[in-house]
Short mmCIF file of C-alpha atoms and ligand atoms in Angstrom, two decimals:
data_model
loop_
_atom_site.label_atom_id
_atom_site.label_comp_id
_atom_site.label_asym_id
_atom_site.label_seq_id
_atom_site.Cartn_x
_atom_site.Cartn_y
_atom_site.Cartn_z
CA MET A 176 0.00 0.00 0.00
CA LYS A 177 1.26 3.51 -0.79
CA THR A 178 2.16 5.73 2.13
CA VAL A 179 0.01 8.79 2.70
CA SER A 180 2.92 11.10 1.86
CA GLU A 181 3.33 9.30 -1.47
CA SER A 182 -0.40 9.55 -2.16
CA LEU A 183 -0.46 13.23 -1.30
CA GLU A 184 2.59 13.93 -3.42
CA ARG A 185 0.97 12.31 -6.40
CA LEU A 186 -2.13 14.43 -5.78
CA GLY A 187 0.20 17.42 -6.11
CA LEU A 188 -0.14 18.06 -2.36
CA SER A 189 2.03 17.48 0.63
CA VAL A 190 1.47 16.64 4.26
CA PRO A 191 1.69 19.90 6.21
CA PRO A 192 5.19 19.99 7.73
CA THR A 193 3.76 20.68 11.18
CA LYS A 194 1.81 17.42 11.15
CA PRO A 195 3.14 14.82 13.58
CA ALA A 196 3.54 11.49 11.81
CA SER A 197 1.24 9.81 14.33
CA GLU A 198 -1.68 11.99 13.20
CA VAL A 199 -1.34 11.26 9.50
CA PRO A 200 -3.98 8.77 8.32
CA LYS A 201 -2.88 5.29 7.37
CA CYS A 202 -4.86 5.19 4.19
CA LEU A 203 -6.05 7.59 1.55
CA PRO A 204 -7.34 6.94 -1.96
CA VAL A 205 -4.54 6.56 -4.50
CA SER A 206 -4.19 9.48 -6.87
CA ASN A 207 -4.22 7.52 -10.13
CA PRO A 208 -7.36 5.33 -10.32
CA ALA A 209 -7.47 3.41 -13.59
CA LYS A 210 -9.95 4.39 -16.29
CA CYS A 211 -13.55 3.42 -15.60
CA PHE A 212 -16.36 3.48 -18.18
CA TRP A 213 -18.76 5.50 -15.97
CA GLN A 214 -16.28 8.35 -15.66
CA SER A 215 -15.00 8.32 -19.23
CA GLU A 216 -16.62 11.73 -19.73
CA LYS A 217 -15.84 13.87 -16.73
CA HIS A 218 -18.69 16.02 -15.46
CA LYS A 219 -17.95 19.75 -15.35
CA LEU A 220 -18.05 19.64 -11.53
CA HIS A 221 -15.67 16.66 -11.21
CA ASP A 222 -12.74 18.83 -10.07
CA HIS A 223 -14.85 21.65 -8.64
CA ARG A 224 -13.80 23.93 -5.80
CA SER A 225 -16.49 26.39 -4.73
CA THR A 226 -13.93 28.80 -3.30
CA GLU A 227 -10.19 29.15 -3.74
CA GLU A 228 -9.52 28.75 -0.03
CA LEU A 229 -11.24 26.46 2.46
CA PRO A 230 -13.94 28.22 4.44
CA PRO A 231 -12.65 28.88 7.98
CA HIS A 232 -15.82 27.45 9.55
CA SER A 233 -18.89 25.42 8.52
CA ASP A 234 -21.86 24.19 10.48
CA VAL A 235 -21.21 20.75 9.01
CA VAL A 236 -18.20 19.31 7.21
CA ILE A 237 -18.75 16.10 5.27
CA ILE A 238 -15.70 14.01 4.40
CA GLY A 239 -16.16 12.26 1.05
CA ALA A 240 -18.15 13.21 -2.07
CA GLY A 241 -19.53 9.76 -2.90
CA TYR A 242 -23.10 8.53 -2.52
CA ALA A 243 -23.01 8.71 1.31
CA GLY A 244 -21.56 12.22 1.54
CA VAL A 245 -23.77 13.66 -1.17
CA SER A 246 -26.95 12.03 0.16
CA THR A 247 -26.23 13.53 3.59
CA ALA A 248 -25.56 16.96 2.06
CA TYR A 249 -28.69 16.77 -0.10
CA HIS A 250 -30.92 16.00 2.87
CA LEU A 251 -29.26 18.68 5.01
CA VAL A 252 -29.91 21.22 2.28
CA LYS A 253 -33.43 20.14 1.44
CA GLU A 254 -34.87 18.95 4.73
CA ALA A 255 -32.90 20.37 7.64
CA SER A 256 -34.04 23.30 9.71
CA ASP A 257 -32.40 26.69 9.34
CA SER A 258 -29.91 25.73 12.04
CA ILE A 259 -27.67 24.36 9.28
CA LYS A 260 -26.58 27.25 7.09
CA SER A 261 -23.19 26.14 5.81
CA ILE A 262 -22.02 22.72 4.64
CA THR A 263 -18.58 21.92 3.27
CA ILE A 264 -17.72 18.71 1.46
CA LEU A 265 -14.05 17.76 1.46
CA GLU A 266 -13.12 15.16 -1.15
CA ALA A 267 -9.66 13.60 -1.58
CA ARG A 268 -9.93 13.06 -5.35
CA GLY A 269 -12.49 14.21 -7.92
CA ALA A 270 -16.21 14.21 -7.04
CA CYS A 271 -17.66 10.70 -6.98
CA SER A 272 -14.38 9.08 -7.92
CA GLY A 273 -14.53 6.39 -5.19
CA ALA A 274 -16.60 3.20 -5.10
CA THR A 275 -19.78 4.99 -6.20
CA GLY A 276 -18.19 6.18 -9.41
CA ARG A 277 -16.75 2.75 -10.16
CA ASN A 278 -19.49 0.30 -9.23
CA GLY A 279 -21.98 -1.88 -11.09
CA GLY A 280 -24.94 0.51 -10.91
CA HIS A 281 -27.19 -2.28 -9.64
CA MET A 282 -29.79 -1.20 -7.10
CA ARG A 283 -31.02 -4.54 -5.88
CA PRO A 284 -32.58 -4.87 -2.44
CA ASP A 285 -31.64 -8.06 -0.62
CA LEU A 286 -34.95 -9.70 0.17
CA TYR A 287 -33.82 -13.12 1.34
CA GLY A 288 -30.08 -13.76 0.73
CA HIS A 289 -28.75 -12.44 4.03
CA ILE A 290 -32.00 -11.79 5.84
CA PRO A 291 -31.89 -15.14 7.72
CA THR A 292 -28.52 -14.06 9.21
CA TYR A 293 -30.06 -10.82 10.41
CA VAL A 294 -33.11 -12.60 11.78
CA GLU A 295 -30.75 -14.85 13.73
CA ARG A 296 -28.76 -11.82 14.91
CA GLY A 297 -31.60 -9.52 15.92
CA GLY A 298 -34.93 -11.32 15.55
CA VAL A 299 -37.56 -11.40 12.82
CA GLN A 300 -38.33 -7.69 13.00
CA ALA A 301 -34.63 -6.75 12.70
CA GLY A 302 -34.37 -8.83 9.53
CA ALA A 303 -37.57 -7.46 8.03
CA GLU A 304 -36.65 -3.86 8.66
CA ILE A 305 -33.43 -4.23 6.65
CA ALA A 306 -35.29 -5.71 3.67
CA GLU A 307 -37.98 -3.01 3.92
CA PHE A 308 -35.35 -0.25 4.21
CA GLU A 309 -33.68 -1.56 1.06
CA ILE A 310 -36.95 -1.84 -0.88
CA ALA A 311 -37.82 1.73 0.13
CA HIS A 312 -34.65 2.87 -1.67
CA VAL A 313 -35.86 1.76 -5.07
CA LYS A 314 -38.97 3.94 -4.78
CA ALA A 315 -37.15 6.83 -3.09
CA ILE A 316 -34.49 6.96 -5.81
CA LYS A 317 -37.11 6.82 -8.56
CA ARG A 318 -38.86 9.77 -6.92
CA ILE A 319 -35.69 11.84 -6.52
CA VAL A 320 -34.44 11.18 -10.04
CA GLU A 321 -37.81 12.36 -11.37
CA ALA A 322 -38.18 15.29 -8.98
CA GLU A 323 -34.68 16.66 -9.67
CA LYS A 324 -34.78 15.61 -13.35
CA ILE A 325 -31.42 13.86 -13.15
CA ASP A 326 -30.31 12.22 -16.37
CA CYS A 327 -28.72 9.02 -15.03
CA ASP A 328 -30.29 6.15 -16.99
CA PHE A 329 -32.38 5.11 -13.98
CA THR A 330 -34.39 2.00 -14.80
CA LEU A 331 -36.89 -0.04 -12.84
CA SER A 332 -36.92 -3.68 -13.86
CA ARG A 333 -37.04 -7.19 -12.51
CA THR A 334 -33.85 -8.64 -11.10
CA ILE A 335 -33.29 -12.33 -11.74
CA ASP A 336 -31.35 -14.41 -9.23
CA VAL A 337 -29.91 -17.50 -10.86
CA TRP A 338 -28.41 -20.66 -9.36
CA CYS A 339 -26.65 -23.17 -11.62
CA ASN A 340 -25.48 -25.43 -8.80
CA GLU A 341 -28.09 -27.99 -7.80
CA GLU A 342 -27.20 -27.97 -4.10
CA SER A 343 -27.14 -24.15 -3.90
CA ALA A 344 -30.46 -23.99 -5.73
CA LYS A 345 -32.01 -26.27 -3.11
CA LYS A 346 -30.62 -24.16 -0.27
CA ALA A 347 -31.91 -20.97 -1.91
CA LYS A 348 -35.37 -22.49 -2.23
CA ALA A 349 -35.28 -23.44 1.46
CA VAL A 350 -34.42 -19.83 2.38
CA TYR A 351 -37.22 -18.56 0.16
CA ASP A 352 -39.68 -20.92 1.87
CA GLN A 353 -38.44 -19.80 5.26
CA MET A 354 -39.01 -16.16 4.31
CA LEU A 355 -42.56 -16.99 3.24
CA GLU A 356 -43.12 -18.67 6.59
CA ASN A 357 -42.08 -15.43 8.29
CA ASN A 358 -45.05 -13.82 6.54
CA PHE A 359 -42.94 -10.94 5.26
CA GLU A 360 -45.38 -8.96 3.13
CA TYR A 361 -42.70 -7.83 0.71
CA MET A 362 -42.17 -11.44 -0.36
CA ASP A 363 -45.36 -11.00 -2.43
CA ASP A 364 -43.12 -9.39 -5.05
CA VAL A 365 -40.80 -12.42 -5.26
CA ILE A 366 -41.41 -15.42 -7.45
CA PHE A 367 -39.19 -18.49 -7.27
CA TYR A 368 -38.89 -21.00 -10.12
CA THR A 369 -37.54 -24.52 -10.10
CA GLY A 370 -37.80 -27.32 -12.62
CA LYS A 371 -37.51 -27.68 -16.37
CA GLU A 372 -38.66 -24.23 -17.35
CA VAL A 373 -35.98 -22.35 -15.37
CA GLU A 374 -33.49 -22.02 -18.23
CA GLY A 375 -36.22 -20.71 -20.51
CA ILE A 376 -37.31 -18.12 -17.96
CA CYS A 377 -33.90 -16.66 -17.16
CA GLY A 378 -31.98 -17.45 -20.36
CA VAL A 379 -28.95 -18.67 -18.39
CA LYS A 380 -27.46 -21.94 -19.56
CA GLY A 381 -27.57 -24.70 -16.96
CA ALA A 382 -29.79 -22.75 -14.54
CA LYS A 383 -31.31 -24.98 -11.84
CA ALA A 384 -33.41 -22.33 -10.07
CA CYS A 385 -34.16 -18.66 -10.41
CA ALA A 386 -36.14 -15.98 -8.63
CA SER A 387 -37.39 -12.60 -9.76
CA TYR A 388 -38.42 -9.35 -8.09
CA THR A 389 -38.35 -5.56 -8.56
CA ALA A 390 -35.02 -3.70 -8.61
CA GLY A 391 -33.36 -0.73 -10.27
CA SER A 392 -30.21 0.22 -12.09
CA MET A 393 -28.55 3.51 -13.00
CA TRP A 394 -25.41 5.39 -13.97
CA PRO A 395 -24.26 6.21 -10.42
CA TYR A 396 -21.66 8.84 -11.35
CA LYS A 397 -24.27 10.84 -13.30
CA PHE A 398 -26.75 10.48 -10.42
CA ILE A 399 -24.32 11.83 -7.82
CA LEU A 400 -22.97 14.62 -10.02
CA GLY A 401 -26.57 15.57 -10.83
CA LEU A 402 -27.27 15.86 -7.11
CA ILE A 403 -24.10 17.90 -6.62
CA GLU A 404 -25.37 20.38 -9.22
CA VAL A 405 -28.62 20.66 -7.26
CA ILE A 406 -27.00 21.21 -3.88
CA LEU A 407 -24.39 23.67 -5.12
CA ALA A 408 -27.15 25.74 -6.71
CA THR A 409 -28.63 26.36 -3.24
CA GLY A 410 -25.53 28.31 -2.22
CA LYS A 411 -25.40 26.45 1.09
CA VAL A 412 -22.75 23.93 0.05
CA ASN A 413 -19.06 24.47 -0.52
CA LEU A 414 -17.43 21.56 -2.42
CA GLN A 415 -13.67 21.19 -2.23
CA THR A 416 -12.31 18.39 -4.41
CA HIS A 417 -8.68 17.19 -4.25
CA THR A 418 -8.63 18.05 -0.58
CA PRO A 419 -7.78 14.97 1.48
CA VAL A 420 -8.49 15.27 5.18
CA THR A 421 -5.49 14.07 7.16
CA SER A 422 -6.84 14.38 10.71
CA VAL A 423 -9.84 15.44 12.76
CA THR A 424 -9.38 16.66 16.32
CA SER A 425 -11.81 18.01 18.91
CA ASP A 426 -11.59 21.74 19.44
CA PRO A 427 -11.53 22.55 23.17
CA ASN A 428 -13.67 25.58 22.31
CA GLY A 429 -16.30 23.42 20.62
CA GLY A 430 -16.63 21.53 17.38
CA VAL A 431 -13.76 19.93 15.48
CA ILE A 432 -10.67 21.00 13.59
CA LEU A 433 -10.04 19.28 10.29
CA GLN A 434 -6.50 19.25 8.98
CA THR A 435 -6.30 18.87 5.22
CA ALA A 436 -3.46 18.90 2.74
CA ARG A 437 -4.59 22.45 1.90
CA GLY A 438 -4.81 23.83 5.43
CA LYS A 439 -7.20 23.70 8.36
CA THR A 440 -10.90 24.24 8.64
CA HIS A 441 -13.32 24.19 11.57
CA ALA A 442 -16.77 22.60 11.87
CA SER A 443 -19.47 22.40 14.50
CA LYS A 444 -20.20 18.85 13.34
CA VAL A 445 -18.43 16.39 11.10
CA VAL A 446 -19.77 13.48 9.02
CA TYR A 447 -17.37 10.73 7.97
CA ALA A 448 -18.60 9.53 4.59
CA ASN A 449 -15.21 8.28 3.42
CA ASN A 450 -16.23 4.62 3.48
CA ALA A 451 -13.28 2.27 2.87
CA TYR A 452 -10.78 4.82 4.12
CA ILE A 453 -12.45 5.62 7.42
CA SER A 454 -9.85 4.00 9.65
CA GLY A 455 -7.33 6.54 8.35
CA LEU A 456 -9.22 9.16 10.37
CA LEU A 457 -11.00 7.00 12.95
CA PRO A 458 -8.55 4.21 13.84
CA GLU A 459 -11.12 2.55 16.09
CA TYR A 460 -12.81 1.29 12.90
CA ASP A 461 -9.67 -0.44 11.60
CA GLN A 462 -11.06 -3.96 12.05
CA ASN A 463 -14.68 -2.98 11.42
CA ILE A 464 -14.38 -1.44 7.99
CA VAL A 465 -11.62 -2.81 5.81
CA PRO A 466 -10.78 -1.52 2.31
CA CYS A 467 -11.32 -4.36 -0.15
CA LYS A 468 -11.15 -4.31 -3.92
CA GLY A 469 -13.76 -5.55 -6.36
CA ILE A 470 -13.78 -5.88 -10.13
CA CYS A 471 -16.31 -4.78 -12.74
CA CYS A 472 -16.37 -4.42 -16.52
CA ARG A 473 -18.36 -3.30 -19.55
CA ILE A 474 -19.02 -5.75 -22.34
CA THR A 475 -20.08 -4.62 -25.81
CA VAL A 476 -21.24 -6.36 -28.95
CA PRO A 477 -19.48 -5.36 -32.20
CA GLU A 478 -21.45 -3.28 -34.66
CA GLY A 479 -23.43 -5.38 -37.10
CA SER A 480 -23.67 -8.25 -34.62
CA THR A 481 -26.83 -8.99 -32.67
CA ALA A 482 -27.52 -10.71 -29.37
CA PRO A 483 -30.78 -11.53 -27.56
CA LEU A 484 -32.17 -8.59 -25.61
CA LEU A 485 -31.76 -8.83 -21.83
CA ASN A 486 -34.19 -6.51 -20.09
CA ASN A 487 -33.69 -7.62 -16.51
CA THR A 488 -30.79 -7.25 -14.13
CA TYR A 489 -29.15 -10.42 -12.85
CA ILE A 490 -27.26 -12.13 -10.08
CA ASN A 491 -25.76 -15.23 -11.66
CA ARG A 492 -24.16 -18.06 -9.71
CA THR A 493 -22.29 -20.60 -11.81
CA GLU A 494 -22.03 -24.34 -11.20
CA ASP A 495 -18.89 -23.63 -9.12
CA ASN A 496 -20.77 -20.90 -7.22
CA THR A 497 -18.92 -17.92 -8.69
CA LEU A 498 -21.26 -14.96 -8.32
CA SER A 499 -21.64 -12.11 -10.81
CA TYR A 500 -24.03 -9.17 -10.84
CA LEU A 501 -25.12 -7.97 -14.25
CA VAL A 502 -26.94 -4.95 -15.62
CA ALA A 503 -28.05 -4.85 -19.25
CA ARG A 504 -27.97 -1.25 -20.46
CA SER A 505 -30.29 0.33 -23.01
CA ASP A 506 -27.29 1.07 -25.29
CA GLY A 507 -26.89 -2.70 -25.68
CA SER A 508 -23.82 -2.91 -23.47
CA ILE A 509 -23.56 -5.07 -20.38
CA ILE A 510 -22.09 -4.12 -17.01
CA VAL A 511 -20.95 -7.19 -15.11
CA GLY A 512 -18.75 -7.73 -12.09
CA GLY A 513 -18.13 -9.81 -9.01
CA ALA A 514 -16.14 -13.05 -9.49
CA ALA A 515 -14.95 -12.91 -5.87
CA ALA A 516 -14.67 -16.69 -5.79
CA LYS A 517 -11.89 -16.40 -8.35
CA PHE A 518 -9.73 -14.09 -6.23
CA ARG A 519 -10.79 -14.71 -2.61
CA ASN A 520 -7.76 -16.89 -1.89
CA HIS A 521 -5.34 -14.27 -3.22
CA LYS A 522 -5.77 -11.98 -0.24
CA ASP A 523 -2.87 -9.72 -1.17
CA GLN A 524 -4.69 -8.75 -4.40
CA TRP A 525 -7.86 -7.37 -2.77
CA TYR A 526 -7.98 -7.41 1.05
CA ASN A 527 -6.92 -4.29 2.97
CA ASN A 528 -5.93 -2.86 -0.38
CA VAL A 529 -6.79 0.63 -1.67
CA ASP A 530 -5.05 0.49 -5.03
CA ASP A 531 -7.73 1.00 -7.68
CA SER A 532 -5.07 1.80 -10.26
CA ILE A 533 -4.53 -1.89 -11.02
CA LEU A 534 -6.78 -4.85 -11.75
CA ILE A 535 -7.15 -7.94 -9.57
CA ASP A 536 -4.78 -10.26 -11.33
CA SER A 537 -6.51 -13.55 -10.59
CA ALA A 538 -9.89 -12.28 -11.89
CA LYS A 539 -8.93 -9.95 -14.70
CA ASP A 540 -9.64 -12.48 -17.46
CA TYR A 541 -12.80 -14.01 -15.96
CA TYR A 542 -15.24 -11.91 -17.99
CA ASN A 543 -13.69 -12.69 -21.38
CA ASP A 544 -16.43 -14.65 -23.21
CA TYR A 545 -18.71 -14.37 -20.15
CA MET A 546 -21.82 -13.65 -22.21
CA GLN A 547 -21.05 -16.49 -24.64
CA ARG A 548 -20.54 -18.91 -21.73
CA THR A 549 -23.56 -17.77 -19.77
CA TYR A 550 -26.53 -16.77 -21.93
CA ARG A 551 -28.48 -18.74 -24.48
CA GLY A 552 -28.19 -17.26 -27.93
CA TRP A 553 -25.08 -15.16 -27.22
CA GLU A 554 -22.63 -17.79 -28.48
CA ASN A 555 -21.88 -16.02 -31.78
CA SER A 556 -22.45 -12.46 -30.58
CA GLY A 557 -18.77 -11.48 -30.61
CA ALA A 558 -19.38 -9.82 -27.22
CA LYS A 559 -16.16 -8.71 -25.62
CA VAL A 560 -14.84 -6.73 -22.65
CA ASP A 561 -14.49 -3.12 -23.66
CA ASN A 562 -13.32 -1.68 -20.32
CA ILE A 563 -12.49 -3.39 -17.02
CA TRP A 564 -11.72 -1.66 -13.73
CA THR A 565 -11.47 -2.11 -9.98
CA GLY A 566 -12.89 -0.10 -7.10
CA VAL A 567 -12.43 -0.03 -3.35
CA MET A 568 -15.29 -0.97 -1.03
CA GLY A 569 -15.53 -0.66 2.74
CA TYR A 570 -16.20 -4.21 3.90
CA SER A 571 -17.82 -4.41 7.29
CA TYR A 572 -16.68 -7.06 9.76
CA ASP A 573 -20.24 -8.11 10.57
CA SER A 574 -21.53 -7.18 7.09
CA ASN A 575 -23.83 -4.41 8.39
CA PRO A 576 -22.88 -0.80 7.69
CA HIS A 577 -22.01 1.58 10.53
CA VAL A 578 -24.42 4.49 10.78
CA GLY A 579 -24.87 7.08 13.54
CA GLU A 580 -22.90 9.04 16.10
CA VAL A 581 -19.34 7.85 16.61
CA PRO A 582 -19.23 6.30 20.11
CA GLY A 583 -17.56 8.64 22.59
CA LYS A 584 -17.21 11.45 20.02
CA PRO A 585 -20.08 13.92 20.27
CA ASN A 586 -20.89 15.87 17.10
CA GLN A 587 -19.08 13.30 14.96
CA PHE A 588 -21.17 11.04 12.72
CA VAL A 589 -20.42 8.13 10.48
CA LEU A 590 -22.06 6.35 7.57
CA ALA A 591 -19.68 3.81 6.08
CA GLY A 592 -18.99 0.12 5.56
CA PHE A 593 -21.51 -0.50 2.80
CA ASN A 594 -19.72 -3.52 1.33
CA GLY A 595 -20.53 -4.27 -2.30
CA HIS A 596 -24.11 -3.34 -1.55
CA GLY A 597 -24.44 0.42 -1.08
CA MET A 598 -26.97 1.35 -3.74
CA PRO A 599 -30.09 0.19 -1.87
CA VAL A 600 -28.79 1.24 1.55
CA ILE A 601 -27.06 4.62 1.44
CA TRP A 602 -29.69 7.12 0.29
CA LEU A 603 -31.93 6.77 3.34
CA SER A 604 -28.96 6.32 5.68
CA GLY A 605 -27.78 9.75 4.52
CA LYS A 606 -31.27 11.14 5.10
CA ALA A 607 -31.24 9.75 8.64
CA VAL A 608 -27.77 11.10 9.43
CA ALA A 609 -28.84 14.53 8.15
CA LYS A 610 -31.78 14.38 10.56
CA MET A 611 -29.57 13.36 13.46
CA VAL A 612 -27.11 16.15 12.68
CA SER A 613 -29.69 18.89 12.27
CA GLU A 614 -32.24 17.89 14.90
CA ASN A 615 -29.95 16.38 17.55
CA ILE A 616 -32.01 13.22 17.67
CA PRO A 617 -30.76 9.69 18.37
CA ILE A 618 -30.65 7.11 15.61
CA GLU A 619 -33.59 5.29 17.20
CA GLN A 620 -35.79 8.20 16.11
CA THR A 621 -34.92 7.59 12.47
CA ASN A 622 -35.87 4.60 10.32
CA VAL A 623 -32.33 3.20 10.07
CA PRO A 624 -32.40 -0.56 10.76
CA ARG A 625 -31.28 -1.27 14.30
CA LEU A 626 -28.45 -3.56 13.16
CA PHE A 627 -26.83 -0.64 11.29
CA LYS A 628 -26.30 1.46 14.42
CA THR A 629 -22.60 1.97 15.07
CA THR A 630 -21.87 0.98 18.67
CA GLN A 631 -18.89 0.50 20.92
CA GLU A 632 -19.89 -3.13 21.23
CA ARG A 633 -19.67 -3.72 17.47
CA ILE A 634 -16.36 -1.89 17.34
CA ASP A 635 -14.95 -3.96 20.20
CA ARG A 636 -16.26 -7.24 18.84
CA ALA A 637 -14.37 -6.75 15.58
CA ARG A 638 -11.24 -5.61 17.37
CA SER A 639 -11.18 -8.61 19.67
CA GLY A 640 -12.26 -11.17 17.04
CA SER A 641 -10.06 -12.71 14.38
CA GLU A 642 -10.27 -11.79 10.71
CA GLU A 643 -11.61 -15.26 9.98
CA GLU A 644 -14.46 -14.89 12.50
CA GLY A 645 -15.86 -11.88 10.66
CA ASP A 646 -18.05 -11.91 7.56
CA ILE A 647 -15.33 -10.59 5.25
CA LEU A 648 -13.04 -13.60 5.21
CA GLY A 649 -15.09 -15.98 7.34
CA THR A 650 -17.72 -18.39 6.22
CA GLY A 651 -20.40 -15.70 6.14
CA ASN A 652 -18.69 -13.67 3.43
CA ALA A 653 -21.86 -11.67 3.73
CA LYS A 654 -22.20 -8.94 1.17
CA ALA A 655 -18.54 -9.41 0.32
CA THR A 656 -19.54 -11.17 -2.84
CA LYS A 657 -23.00 -9.75 -3.37
CA PRO A 658 -23.74 -6.33 -4.75
C1 LIG B 809 -16.36 -2.62 -8.44
C2 LIG B 809 -17.52 -2.29 -7.54
C3 LIG B 809 -18.80 -2.70 -7.92
C4 LIG B 809 -19.89 -2.43 -7.08
N1 LIG B 809 -21.15 -2.70 -7.53
C5 LIG B 809 -22.21 -2.37 -6.78
C6 LIG B 809 -23.52 -2.56 -7.27
O1 LIG B 809 -23.73 -2.92 -8.42
N2 LIG B 809 -24.55 -2.32 -6.42
C7 LIG B 809 -24.36 -1.86 -5.14
O2 LIG B 809 -25.33 -1.72 -4.40
N3 LIG B 809 -23.12 -1.59 -4.70
C8 LIG B 809 -22.05 -1.82 -5.48
N4 LIG B 809 -20.79 -1.53 -5.03
C9 LIG B 809 -20.64 -0.91 -3.71
C10 LIG B 809 -21.00 0.57 -3.74
O3 LIG B 809 -20.37 1.18 -4.83
C11 LIG B 809 -20.56 1.21 -2.42
O4 LIG B 809 -21.17 0.55 -1.34
C12 LIG B 809 -20.94 2.69 -2.37
O5 LIG B 809 -20.62 3.33 -3.56
C13 LIG B 809 -20.24 3.36 -1.21
O6 LIG B 809 -20.52 4.74 -1.26
P1 LIG B 809 -19.75 5.72 -0.30
O7 LIG B 809 -20.18 7.10 -0.60
O8 LIG B 809 -19.88 5.22 1.09
O9 LIG B 809 -18.21 5.50 -0.68
P2 LIG B 809 -17.35 6.11 -1.88
O10 LIG B 809 -18.13 6.24 -3.12
O11 LIG B 809 -16.10 5.32 -1.93
O12 LIG B 809 -17.04 7.57 -1.39
C14 LIG B 809 -16.09 7.86 -0.38
C15 LIG B 809 -15.32 9.09 -0.82
O13 LIG B 809 -14.48 9.51 0.25
C16 LIG B 809 -13.28 10.03 -0.31
N5 LIG B 809 -12.25 10.02 0.74
C17 LIG B 809 -11.65 8.95 1.30
N6 LIG B 809 -10.80 9.33 2.27
C18 LIG B 809 -10.86 10.68 2.31
C19 LIG B 809 -10.20 11.66 3.11
N7 LIG B 809 -9.33 11.34 4.07
N8 LIG B 809 -10.48 12.97 2.87
C20 LIG B 809 -11.38 13.34 1.92
N9 LIG B 809 -12.03 12.43 1.13
C21 LIG B 809 -11.79 11.13 1.34
C22 LIG B 809 -13.00 9.08 -1.47
O14 LIG B 809 -12.14 9.64 -2.42
C23 LIG B 809 -14.40 8.81 -2.01
O15 LIG B 809 -14.74 9.69 -3.06
C24 LIG B 809 -19.69 -1.77 -5.84
C25 LIG B 809 -18.40 -1.34 -5.49
C26 LIG B 809 -17.33 -1.58 -6.33
C27 LIG B 809 -15.98 -1.08 -5.95
#
C-alpha cells in the first residue's frame, strides 16, 4: 500500500510539515485510479472547488463526495431546519471518484439472501426492517431522479437471481420458503422457479433455479454529479475536491478541527462519509471497515452483430458458485462484475488494499467470453470486454454498515462500511444522518435498521475477534460477494 505522503505527493499536495507522523492517516485513496467506463466523460463539476480557499468554519463538514456524503448533504440542504446554514464537502480526489463512481450501478434490495442471518442476529423484526429499508430505496431513488430531473439512466426492472449449482439452488429455495413462513409482506413481489422451465425463464445456460423481483439500475456517477449540481445551486454547500483530510481533532472551544493537505478548517459537526478509508481518520474502525477491492467491466457487442435482448438485471451463480451481478444497459452494453470466488484466496490482491489503479490479477480475465458462456443465444455475438476496472469498497466485519454518532465522540457522525451493496442502503442512511445532525435526535428516532447502528460493542467485537471470524473472510462472506 502507498504511504500517505506518497499519495499526497501524487495528488500534487504534501502533508503539512507541522503534522506529527502519528496523526497522518494510514490510508487515503490513490491518486491515479485506472480508467472506468462510468467516468470516461468527466462532469464539469468533477474537479470543482467552490472557493479558492477552504472556508474557515462550517456548520457541518462532510468528508467524502460519494453517494453517502452527497446524500447527507442533499438532505441537510433540502430537509434540515435553518440551524444548518453552511455545509462543506471535502473530497480527496475528484467528485464521486470512489466506489460509487466505479461500481456496477445495480440497485437490488436483498430480500432473502442475508436476511436469515439478520433474523438470527436480531430477531424477525430486525431482519424485516433491513429488507424493507432496502426496498424503500428503489422507490425513493425513482422519486428523486424524477423530482430533480437527473439524467442518469435510472431503470426499474425485474432482477433475476440464478443458481446453476443444484445444491445451492435447493438451499436458496429453502431460504425462500423460510421467508414466506415469516409472513414478510414484501415477499409478495418475489417469485421463485424450479424445474424444467428455469433455463427458458432466465436465459442462463444450466440454470437450476431462479427468482425474480423488482429492482433498479442507474449510472451512479451521473446520479451523484446531478445531485451535486442541485445542492451547489442552493448556495449552502461548498465543495472542495482534491482536498484529502489528514486528521480530525476536537476543538476545546467546541466543534472539530479538520486538517487537510490544503490547510485547516473548523466545523461544529463532522460526518465521515469516506467509506473504505475511514480508519485513516477513525482508527477505532480499523477492524470494522476494511478496504477491499472488487472488479467490474463493460461488455459490448461489435457493430453489425446482434444478441438476444436482456431486459432484466441479474445475479448469476455458476455451477462452481462464482457470483456475478449484471446490468443490461439500453445502449446494448452489459455491465458485469463480481467473481470474488476467483480471487478470494489471493488476499494480497484485494484485502486491505486501496489500489484501484490496477486490476485484480486472478480475476482480470474471468469476464472474457462471459456472455457467450452464460446466456443462451449469445454464443456467436462477438461480445467482448471493452473496459475493465477495480474499485475499493468498505467491507464491514459483521456485514452491516455503521451508521450514527461515533461512540464517545459527540458531534461526529459516520455512515460507512456498505460492502458491495451500497446502492439500496445509502440514500436513506444519509437522510437519517442529516436528521440526526440537524435535529440532535438519536438514531432510534430515524428509520435506520437497528443492526446498522454503530456501537462501541460492534467496534470492540471486531477488534477482539479474528479476521476469519468476521463476515469478510469468514464463512459468512456476507455482502462481500454480493452487490
Ligand atoms: C467494483 C464495484 C462494484 C460495485 N457494484 C455495486 C452494485 O452494483 N450495487 C451496489 O449496491 N453496490 C455496489 N458496489 C458498492 C457501492 O459502490 C458502495 O457501497 C458505495 O458506492 C459506497 O458509497 P460511499 O459514498 O460510502 O463510498 P465512496 O463512493 O467510496 O465515497 C467515499 C469518498 O471519500 C473520499 N475520501 C476517502 N478518504 C478521504 C479523506 N481522508 N479525505 C477526503 N475524502 C476522502 C473518497 O475519495 C471517495 O470519493 C460496488 C463497489 C465496487 C468497488
